[in-house]
């Protein structure tokens, strides 16, 4: 009981402190809004990243070598951003993405790092800051599947997916926010999944990781809002990529029947929303949200 009372006291003190912080935040928000709206559009200068709030437009895209991550890296590069294209096992594909980015008017480097390995994640951010000095945007996109029914799922299948798809997102976010917090700005976009919203038979590991990413997104958004760092997640449904190409064709008819728009999404359709959340000045007031891009599968 005594513990409950002191917890209560601590909570009300915390709430008081938060209320004070919120009041201070109002005038700061007004100043930030003034600064943001006073800035001109950058579309005339391809060499500058389109989000003028971001001084250098340095973006890290994990798993940028293929599929959705590739489309995201290209979309950010096409806005004149400096893009670190992370890969795990396909340096050649990452190199092709980097080449395309330079042709589109952006800058790019490729950085190999397994997002399931803490020391490699550290090295990724070290490489980016050594090259460009900062990080403005982090897109946590790298992801894997190890599908099987729970009764057959081995600890390794569980751990591999949790390590890359959830712990990797946590560690990359920790590394990025360390850099972003000093500048008091930054945008983080996490690629979750509709499976993290509604679950899926045969994907207990993946669903737990993606559901975790959605919850992590909200915690990151709350923790870092005071430093104007936003964090949002996107929950794609079925998007055409190597990941979905691996799905047994016998399920395809059933899958398409479950999608109101009657087709798979394209990686570029996910990338368009990432570009908005990561770069557009109009997204500065959006944080802690999860957006499904799923052809209507999970609409309520
Ligand atoms: P994909 O085609 O299989 O591509 C996966 C990307 O992640 C590749 O660039 C791959 O790099 C990289 N990657 C894999 N493991 C990695 C690791 N340990 N460290 C660093 N990079 C790693 O997958 P996708 O369909 O584009 O999926 C991208 C993201 O969207 C994933 O998080 C996935 O869960 C999510 N998602 C996809 C769908 C969909 O329908 N496709 C739906 C919902 C959510 P390498 O080329 O080097 O192997």
Short mmCIF file of C-alpha atoms and ligand atoms in Angstrom, two decimals:
data_model
loop_
_atom_site.label_atom_id
_atom_site.label_comp_id
_atom_site.label_asym_id
_atom_site.label_seq_id
_atom_site.Cartn_x
_atom_site.Cartn_y
_atom_site.Cartn_z
CA UNK A 1 0.00 0.00 0.00
CA UNK A 2 2.79 2.39 1.00
CA UNK A 3 4.48 1.59 -2.28
CA UNK A 4 1.22 2.37 -4.10
CA UNK A 5 0.98 5.78 -2.39
CA UNK A 6 4.54 6.74 -3.21
CA UNK A 7 4.06 5.54 -6.78
CA UNK A 8 0.96 7.73 -6.97
CA UNK A 9 2.92 10.74 -5.65
CA UNK A 10 5.71 10.14 -8.12
CA UNK A 11 3.17 9.85 -10.94
CA UNK A 12 1.44 13.13 -10.08
CA UNK A 13 4.85 14.88 -9.86
CA UNK A 14 5.72 13.42 -13.25
CA UNK A 15 2.39 14.54 -14.72
CA UNK A 16 2.97 18.05 -13.28
CA UNK A 17 6.42 18.17 -14.83
CA UNK A 18 4.99 16.95 -18.16
CA UNK A 19 2.26 19.60 -18.08
CA UNK A 20 4.93 22.26 -17.52
CA UNK A 21 6.97 20.80 -20.36
CA UNK A 22 3.90 20.85 -22.60
CA UNK A 23 3.31 24.53 -21.86
CA UNK A 24 6.92 25.32 -22.68
CA UNK A 25 6.49 23.16 -25.79
CA UNK A 26 3.66 25.38 -27.07
CA UNK A 27 5.84 28.45 -27.49
CA UNK A 28 8.66 26.32 -28.93
CA UNK A 29 6.24 24.74 -31.39
CA UNK A 30 5.06 28.20 -32.42
CA UNK A 31 8.69 29.24 -33.07
CA UNK A 32 9.39 26.05 -35.05
CA UNK A 33 6.23 26.52 -37.12
CA UNK A 34 7.26 30.10 -37.90
CA UNK A 35 10.72 28.95 -39.00
CA UNK A 36 9.31 26.11 -41.10
CA UNK A 37 6.73 28.25 -42.86
CA UNK A 38 9.22 31.04 -43.54
CA UNK A 39 11.43 28.71 -45.56
CA UNK A 40 11.14 28.63 -49.35
CA UNK A 41 10.48 25.49 -51.39
CA UNK A 42 13.61 23.66 -52.55
CA UNK A 43 12.21 22.11 -55.70
CA UNK A 44 14.27 24.50 -57.83
CA UNK A 45 17.54 23.11 -56.47
CA UNK A 46 18.04 19.39 -57.06
CA UNK A 47 21.33 19.41 -55.15
CA UNK A 48 19.57 20.17 -51.89
CA UNK A 49 17.38 17.65 -50.14
CA UNK A 50 13.76 18.67 -50.55
CA UNK A 51 13.11 18.84 -46.82
CA UNK A 52 14.65 22.16 -45.94
CA UNK A 53 14.20 21.44 -42.26
CA UNK A 54 16.90 18.85 -42.75
CA UNK A 55 20.19 20.67 -43.19
CA UNK A 56 21.92 17.97 -45.18
CA UNK A 57 19.25 15.39 -45.86
CA UNK A 58 21.33 12.42 -44.79
CA UNK A 59 19.15 9.31 -44.90
CA UNK A 60 19.90 5.78 -43.75
CA UNK A 61 17.79 3.07 -45.39
CA UNK A 62 18.31 -0.37 -43.90
CA UNK A 63 17.84 -3.20 -46.39
CA UNK A 64 18.02 -0.72 -49.26
CA UNK A 65 19.39 -3.14 -51.83
CA UNK A 66 16.14 -4.79 -52.94
CA UNK A 67 12.34 -4.59 -52.86
CA UNK A 68 10.65 -1.94 -50.75
CA UNK A 69 13.95 -0.64 -49.34
CA UNK A 70 15.32 -0.08 -52.85
CA UNK A 71 12.21 1.91 -53.83
CA UNK A 72 12.56 3.98 -50.64
CA UNK A 73 16.26 4.67 -51.23
CA UNK A 74 15.51 5.78 -54.81
CA UNK A 75 12.59 7.97 -53.72
CA UNK A 76 14.75 9.78 -51.15
CA UNK A 77 17.69 10.00 -53.56
CA UNK A 78 15.44 11.52 -56.23
CA UNK A 79 14.73 14.36 -53.77
CA UNK A 80 18.45 15.19 -53.70
CA UNK A 81 19.15 13.44 -50.40
CA UNK A 82 22.36 11.71 -49.37
CA UNK A 83 21.38 8.09 -48.95
CA UNK A 84 23.25 5.35 -47.13
CA UNK A 85 22.05 2.15 -48.78
CA UNK A 86 22.46 -0.65 -46.26
CA UNK A 87 22.56 -4.28 -47.36
CA UNK A 88 23.33 -7.61 -45.78
CA UNK A 89 24.25 -10.03 -48.56
CA UNK A 90 23.82 -8.22 -51.89
CA UNK A 91 26.59 -5.64 -52.37
CA UNK A 92 26.09 -5.67 -56.16
CA UNK A 93 22.42 -4.84 -55.88
CA UNK A 94 23.17 -2.11 -53.33
CA UNK A 95 25.78 -0.71 -55.73
CA UNK A 96 23.17 -0.58 -58.52
CA UNK A 97 20.79 1.32 -56.22
CA UNK A 98 23.56 3.78 -55.30
CA UNK A 99 24.35 4.30 -58.99
CA UNK A 100 20.68 4.98 -59.78
CA UNK A 101 20.50 7.48 -56.92
CA UNK A 102 23.40 9.50 -58.31
CA UNK A 103 21.71 9.49 -61.73
CA UNK A 104 18.58 10.86 -60.07
CA UNK A 105 20.48 13.78 -58.53
CA UNK A 106 21.15 12.42 -55.06
CA UNK A 107 24.30 11.11 -53.41
CA UNK A 108 24.78 7.59 -52.12
CA UNK A 109 27.10 5.22 -50.32
CA UNK A 110 26.58 1.53 -49.71
CA UNK A 111 27.20 0.07 -46.26
CA UNK A 112 27.14 -3.64 -45.52
CA UNK A 113 25.78 -4.43 -42.05
CA UNK A 114 23.70 -7.27 -40.71
CA UNK A 115 20.88 -5.57 -38.80
CA UNK A 116 20.77 -8.56 -36.47
CA UNK A 117 24.28 -7.82 -35.19
CA UNK A 118 24.77 -4.91 -32.74
CA UNK A 119 28.44 -4.33 -33.64
CA UNK A 120 27.58 -4.10 -37.36
CA UNK A 121 24.79 -1.62 -36.64
CA UNK A 122 27.28 0.53 -34.73
CA UNK A 123 29.68 0.32 -37.67
CA UNK A 124 26.90 1.36 -40.07
CA UNK A 125 26.23 4.62 -38.21
CA UNK A 126 29.96 5.21 -37.79
CA UNK A 127 30.44 4.90 -41.55
CA UNK A 128 27.58 7.32 -42.28
CA UNK A 129 28.72 9.97 -39.80
CA UNK A 130 32.32 9.66 -41.00
CA UNK A 131 31.12 10.31 -44.55
CA UNK A 132 28.45 12.96 -44.02
CA UNK A 133 28.72 14.01 -40.36
CA UNK A 134 25.11 13.40 -39.38
CA UNK A 135 21.87 11.46 -39.83
CA UNK A 136 18.57 13.24 -40.52
CA UNK A 137 16.34 10.36 -41.57
CA UNK A 138 16.35 6.71 -40.57
CA UNK A 139 14.18 4.22 -42.42
CA UNK A 140 14.13 0.87 -40.60
CA UNK A 141 13.18 -1.34 -43.52
CA UNK A 142 15.41 -4.45 -43.35
CA UNK A 143 13.36 -7.51 -42.55
CA UNK A 144 13.31 -11.27 -42.88
CA UNK A 145 10.81 -14.10 -42.53
CA UNK A 146 11.27 -17.60 -41.13
CA UNK A 147 7.71 -18.82 -41.49
CA UNK A 148 6.33 -21.97 -39.94
CA UNK A 149 3.52 -22.95 -37.61
CA UNK A 150 4.25 -22.29 -33.94
CA UNK A 151 4.27 -25.96 -33.01
CA UNK A 152 7.22 -26.47 -35.40
CA UNK A 153 9.01 -23.16 -34.81
CA UNK A 154 12.55 -23.64 -33.55
CA UNK A 155 14.17 -21.15 -31.14
CA UNK A 156 16.57 -20.10 -33.94
CA UNK A 157 13.66 -19.23 -36.25
CA UNK A 158 12.12 -17.13 -33.50
CA UNK A 159 15.41 -15.47 -32.52
CA UNK A 160 16.60 -14.67 -36.06
CA UNK A 161 13.39 -12.79 -36.87
CA UNK A 162 13.22 -10.97 -33.53
CA UNK A 163 16.91 -9.99 -33.83
CA UNK A 164 16.71 -8.47 -37.30
CA UNK A 165 13.11 -7.22 -37.39
CA UNK A 166 12.80 -5.84 -33.84
CA UNK A 167 16.10 -5.65 -31.95
CA UNK A 168 17.78 -4.25 -35.06
CA UNK A 169 15.15 -1.51 -35.25
CA UNK A 170 15.70 -0.69 -31.58
CA UNK A 171 19.49 -0.52 -31.93
CA UNK A 172 19.42 1.52 -35.15
CA UNK A 173 16.92 3.91 -33.59
CA UNK A 174 19.11 4.26 -30.50
CA UNK A 175 22.14 5.05 -32.67
CA UNK A 176 20.23 7.50 -34.88
CA UNK A 177 18.50 9.37 -32.05
CA UNK A 178 21.87 9.88 -30.35
CA UNK A 179 22.85 11.90 -33.43
CA UNK A 180 19.46 13.51 -34.14
CA UNK A 181 18.89 14.66 -30.55
CA UNK A 182 21.93 16.95 -30.70
CA UNK A 183 20.38 18.74 -33.69
CA UNK A 184 16.89 18.63 -32.16
CA UNK A 185 15.34 17.23 -35.31
CA UNK A 186 15.01 14.00 -37.21
CA UNK A 187 12.54 11.66 -38.82
CA UNK A 188 12.29 7.93 -38.30
CA UNK A 189 10.06 5.69 -40.39
CA UNK A 190 9.69 2.02 -39.47
CA UNK A 191 8.45 -0.53 -41.98
CA UNK A 192 6.21 -2.80 -39.93
CA UNK A 193 3.49 -5.00 -41.45
CA UNK A 194 -0.25 -5.59 -41.31
CA UNK A 195 0.76 -8.88 -39.70
CA UNK A 196 1.86 -6.80 -36.71
CA UNK A 197 -1.69 -5.44 -36.51
CA UNK A 198 -3.78 -8.56 -37.04
CA UNK A 199 -1.39 -11.53 -36.68
CA UNK A 200 -0.95 -14.40 -39.12
CA UNK A 201 -0.89 -18.17 -38.82
CA UNK A 202 2.64 -19.41 -39.56
CA UNK A 203 4.23 -16.08 -38.66
CA UNK A 204 4.26 -15.92 -34.84
CA UNK A 205 7.87 -14.69 -34.88
CA UNK A 206 7.26 -12.10 -37.61
CA UNK A 207 3.97 -10.90 -36.10
CA UNK A 208 5.56 -10.49 -32.66
CA UNK A 209 8.46 -8.53 -34.16
CA UNK A 210 6.25 -6.28 -36.30
CA UNK A 211 3.75 -5.73 -33.48
CA UNK A 212 6.76 -4.84 -31.34
CA UNK A 213 7.93 -2.35 -33.98
CA UNK A 214 4.52 -0.64 -33.91
CA UNK A 215 4.63 -0.34 -30.10
CA UNK A 216 8.29 0.73 -30.21
CA UNK A 217 7.38 3.42 -32.72
CA UNK A 218 4.94 4.98 -30.24
CA UNK A 219 7.45 4.85 -27.39
CA UNK A 220 10.17 6.43 -29.55
CA UNK A 221 7.69 9.11 -30.65
CA UNK A 222 6.84 9.93 -27.05
CA UNK A 223 10.44 9.86 -25.80
CA UNK A 224 11.85 12.07 -28.52
CA UNK A 225 8.98 14.45 -29.31
CA UNK A 226 10.64 17.05 -27.04
CA UNK A 227 13.57 17.11 -29.47
CA UNK A 228 11.35 17.36 -32.56
CA UNK A 229 12.24 13.85 -33.67
CA UNK A 230 9.22 12.14 -35.19
CA UNK A 231 8.75 8.40 -35.48
CA UNK A 232 6.02 6.69 -37.49
CA UNK A 233 5.45 3.24 -38.86
CA UNK A 234 4.01 1.90 -42.07
CA UNK A 235 2.21 -1.43 -42.15
CA UNK A 236 2.28 -2.80 -45.70
CA UNK A 237 -0.03 -5.61 -46.75
CA UNK A 238 1.07 -7.74 -49.73
CA UNK A 239 3.68 -5.81 -51.72
CA UNK A 240 5.34 -7.29 -54.82
CA UNK A 241 8.93 -8.14 -53.83
CA UNK A 242 11.28 -11.11 -53.38
CA UNK A 243 9.64 -11.65 -49.99
CA UNK A 244 6.15 -12.16 -51.43
CA UNK A 245 7.51 -13.98 -54.51
CA UNK A 246 8.50 -16.72 -52.05
CA UNK A 247 4.85 -17.33 -51.08
CA UNK A 248 3.51 -20.62 -52.45
CA UNK A 249 1.43 -19.90 -55.59
CA UNK A 250 -1.40 -22.12 -54.30
CA UNK A 251 -2.23 -19.38 -51.77
CA UNK A 252 -2.29 -16.55 -54.31
CA UNK A 253 -5.97 -16.75 -55.23
CA UNK A 254 -7.00 -16.61 -51.55
CA UNK A 255 -4.63 -13.71 -50.90
CA UNK A 256 -5.97 -11.66 -53.81
CA UNK A 257 -9.54 -12.39 -52.71
CA UNK A 258 -8.71 -10.92 -49.27
CA UNK A 259 -7.49 -7.61 -50.77
CA UNK A 260 -10.37 -5.22 -51.60
CA UNK A 261 -8.28 -3.54 -54.34
CA UNK A 262 -7.64 -7.02 -55.77
CA UNK A 263 -3.90 -6.71 -56.38
CA UNK A 264 -0.52 -6.62 -54.65
CA UNK A 265 0.90 -3.19 -53.87
CA UNK A 266 4.05 -1.91 -55.52
CA UNK A 267 7.21 -0.99 -53.56
CA UNK A 268 6.94 2.55 -55.00
CA UNK A 269 3.54 2.94 -53.33
CA UNK A 270 5.14 2.31 -49.94
CA UNK A 271 8.09 4.54 -50.83
CA UNK A 272 5.75 7.44 -51.59
CA UNK A 273 4.44 7.48 -48.05
CA UNK A 274 7.94 7.08 -46.61
CA UNK A 275 9.08 10.08 -48.68
CA UNK A 276 6.21 12.14 -47.25
CA UNK A 277 6.79 11.11 -43.63
CA UNK A 278 10.58 11.43 -43.90
CA UNK A 279 10.94 14.65 -45.87
CA UNK A 280 7.79 16.65 -46.32
CA UNK A 281 7.46 19.75 -44.11
CA UNK A 282 3.74 18.93 -43.86
CA UNK A 283 4.59 15.74 -41.95
CA UNK A 284 6.39 17.55 -39.14
CA UNK A 285 3.32 17.34 -36.88
CA UNK A 286 2.75 13.61 -37.41
CA UNK A 287 4.31 11.24 -34.91
CA UNK A 288 3.61 7.88 -33.27
CA UNK A 289 1.22 6.83 -36.04
CA UNK A 290 0.92 3.61 -38.02
CA UNK A 291 -0.30 3.74 -41.60
CA UNK A 292 -1.53 0.59 -43.34
CA UNK A 293 -0.83 0.35 -47.09
CA UNK A 294 -2.68 -2.82 -47.87
CA UNK A 295 -5.26 -2.29 -50.62
CA UNK A 296 -7.92 -2.07 -47.94
CA UNK A 297 -7.22 -5.41 -46.22
CA UNK A 298 -7.32 -4.13 -42.66
CA UNK A 299 -9.74 -1.22 -43.02
CA UNK A 300 -12.14 -0.93 -40.08
P1 LIG B 1 12.95 -8.30 -49.58
O1 LIG B 1 12.55 -8.11 -50.99
O2 LIG B 1 13.20 -9.69 -49.08
O3 LIG B 1 14.22 -7.37 -49.27
C1 LIG B 1 14.76 -7.40 -47.98
C2 LIG B 1 15.82 -6.34 -47.85
O4 LIG B 1 16.28 -6.38 -46.48
C3 LIG B 1 17.01 -6.58 -48.73
O5 LIG B 1 17.56 -5.36 -49.11
C4 LIG B 1 17.97 -7.33 -47.80
O6 LIG B 1 19.35 -7.11 -48.08
C5 LIG B 1 17.67 -6.67 -46.49
N1 LIG B 1 18.02 -7.50 -45.36
C6 LIG B 1 17.58 -8.73 -45.06
N2 LIG B 1 18.13 -9.16 -43.94
C7 LIG B 1 18.97 -8.19 -43.53
C8 LIG B 1 19.84 -8.04 -42.44
N3 LIG B 1 20.00 -9.01 -41.53
N4 LIG B 1 20.55 -6.90 -42.33
C9 LIG B 1 20.44 -5.92 -43.25
N5 LIG B 1 19.63 -6.00 -44.31
C10 LIG B 1 18.91 -7.13 -44.44
O7 LIG B 1 11.84 -7.72 -48.60
P2 LIG B 1 10.73 -6.59 -48.84
O8 LIG B 1 9.49 -7.26 -49.24
O9 LIG B 1 11.29 -5.49 -49.65
O10 LIG B 1 10.52 -6.12 -47.33
C11 LIG B 1 11.07 -4.94 -46.80
C12 LIG B 1 10.43 -4.67 -45.46
O11 LIG B 1 9.02 -4.56 -45.62
C13 LIG B 1 10.65 -5.78 -44.44
O12 LIG B 1 10.80 -5.23 -43.16
C14 LIG B 1 9.36 -6.57 -44.50
O13 LIG B 1 9.10 -7.26 -43.31
C15 LIG B 1 8.38 -5.45 -44.75
N6 LIG B 1 7.12 -5.88 -45.33
C16 LIG B 1 7.08 -6.43 -46.59
C17 LIG B 1 5.88 -6.83 -47.12
C18 LIG B 1 5.75 -7.38 -48.48
O14 LIG B 1 4.63 -7.80 -48.85
N7 LIG B 1 6.77 -7.43 -49.29
C19 LIG B 1 4.70 -6.67 -46.37
C20 LIG B 1 4.78 -6.14 -45.09
C21 LIG B 1 5.99 -5.74 -44.60
P3 LIG B 1 20.22 -8.12 -49.03
O15 LIG B 1 19.79 -7.81 -50.43
O16 LIG B 1 21.62 -7.76 -48.78
O17 LIG B 1 19.86 -9.50 -48.62
#
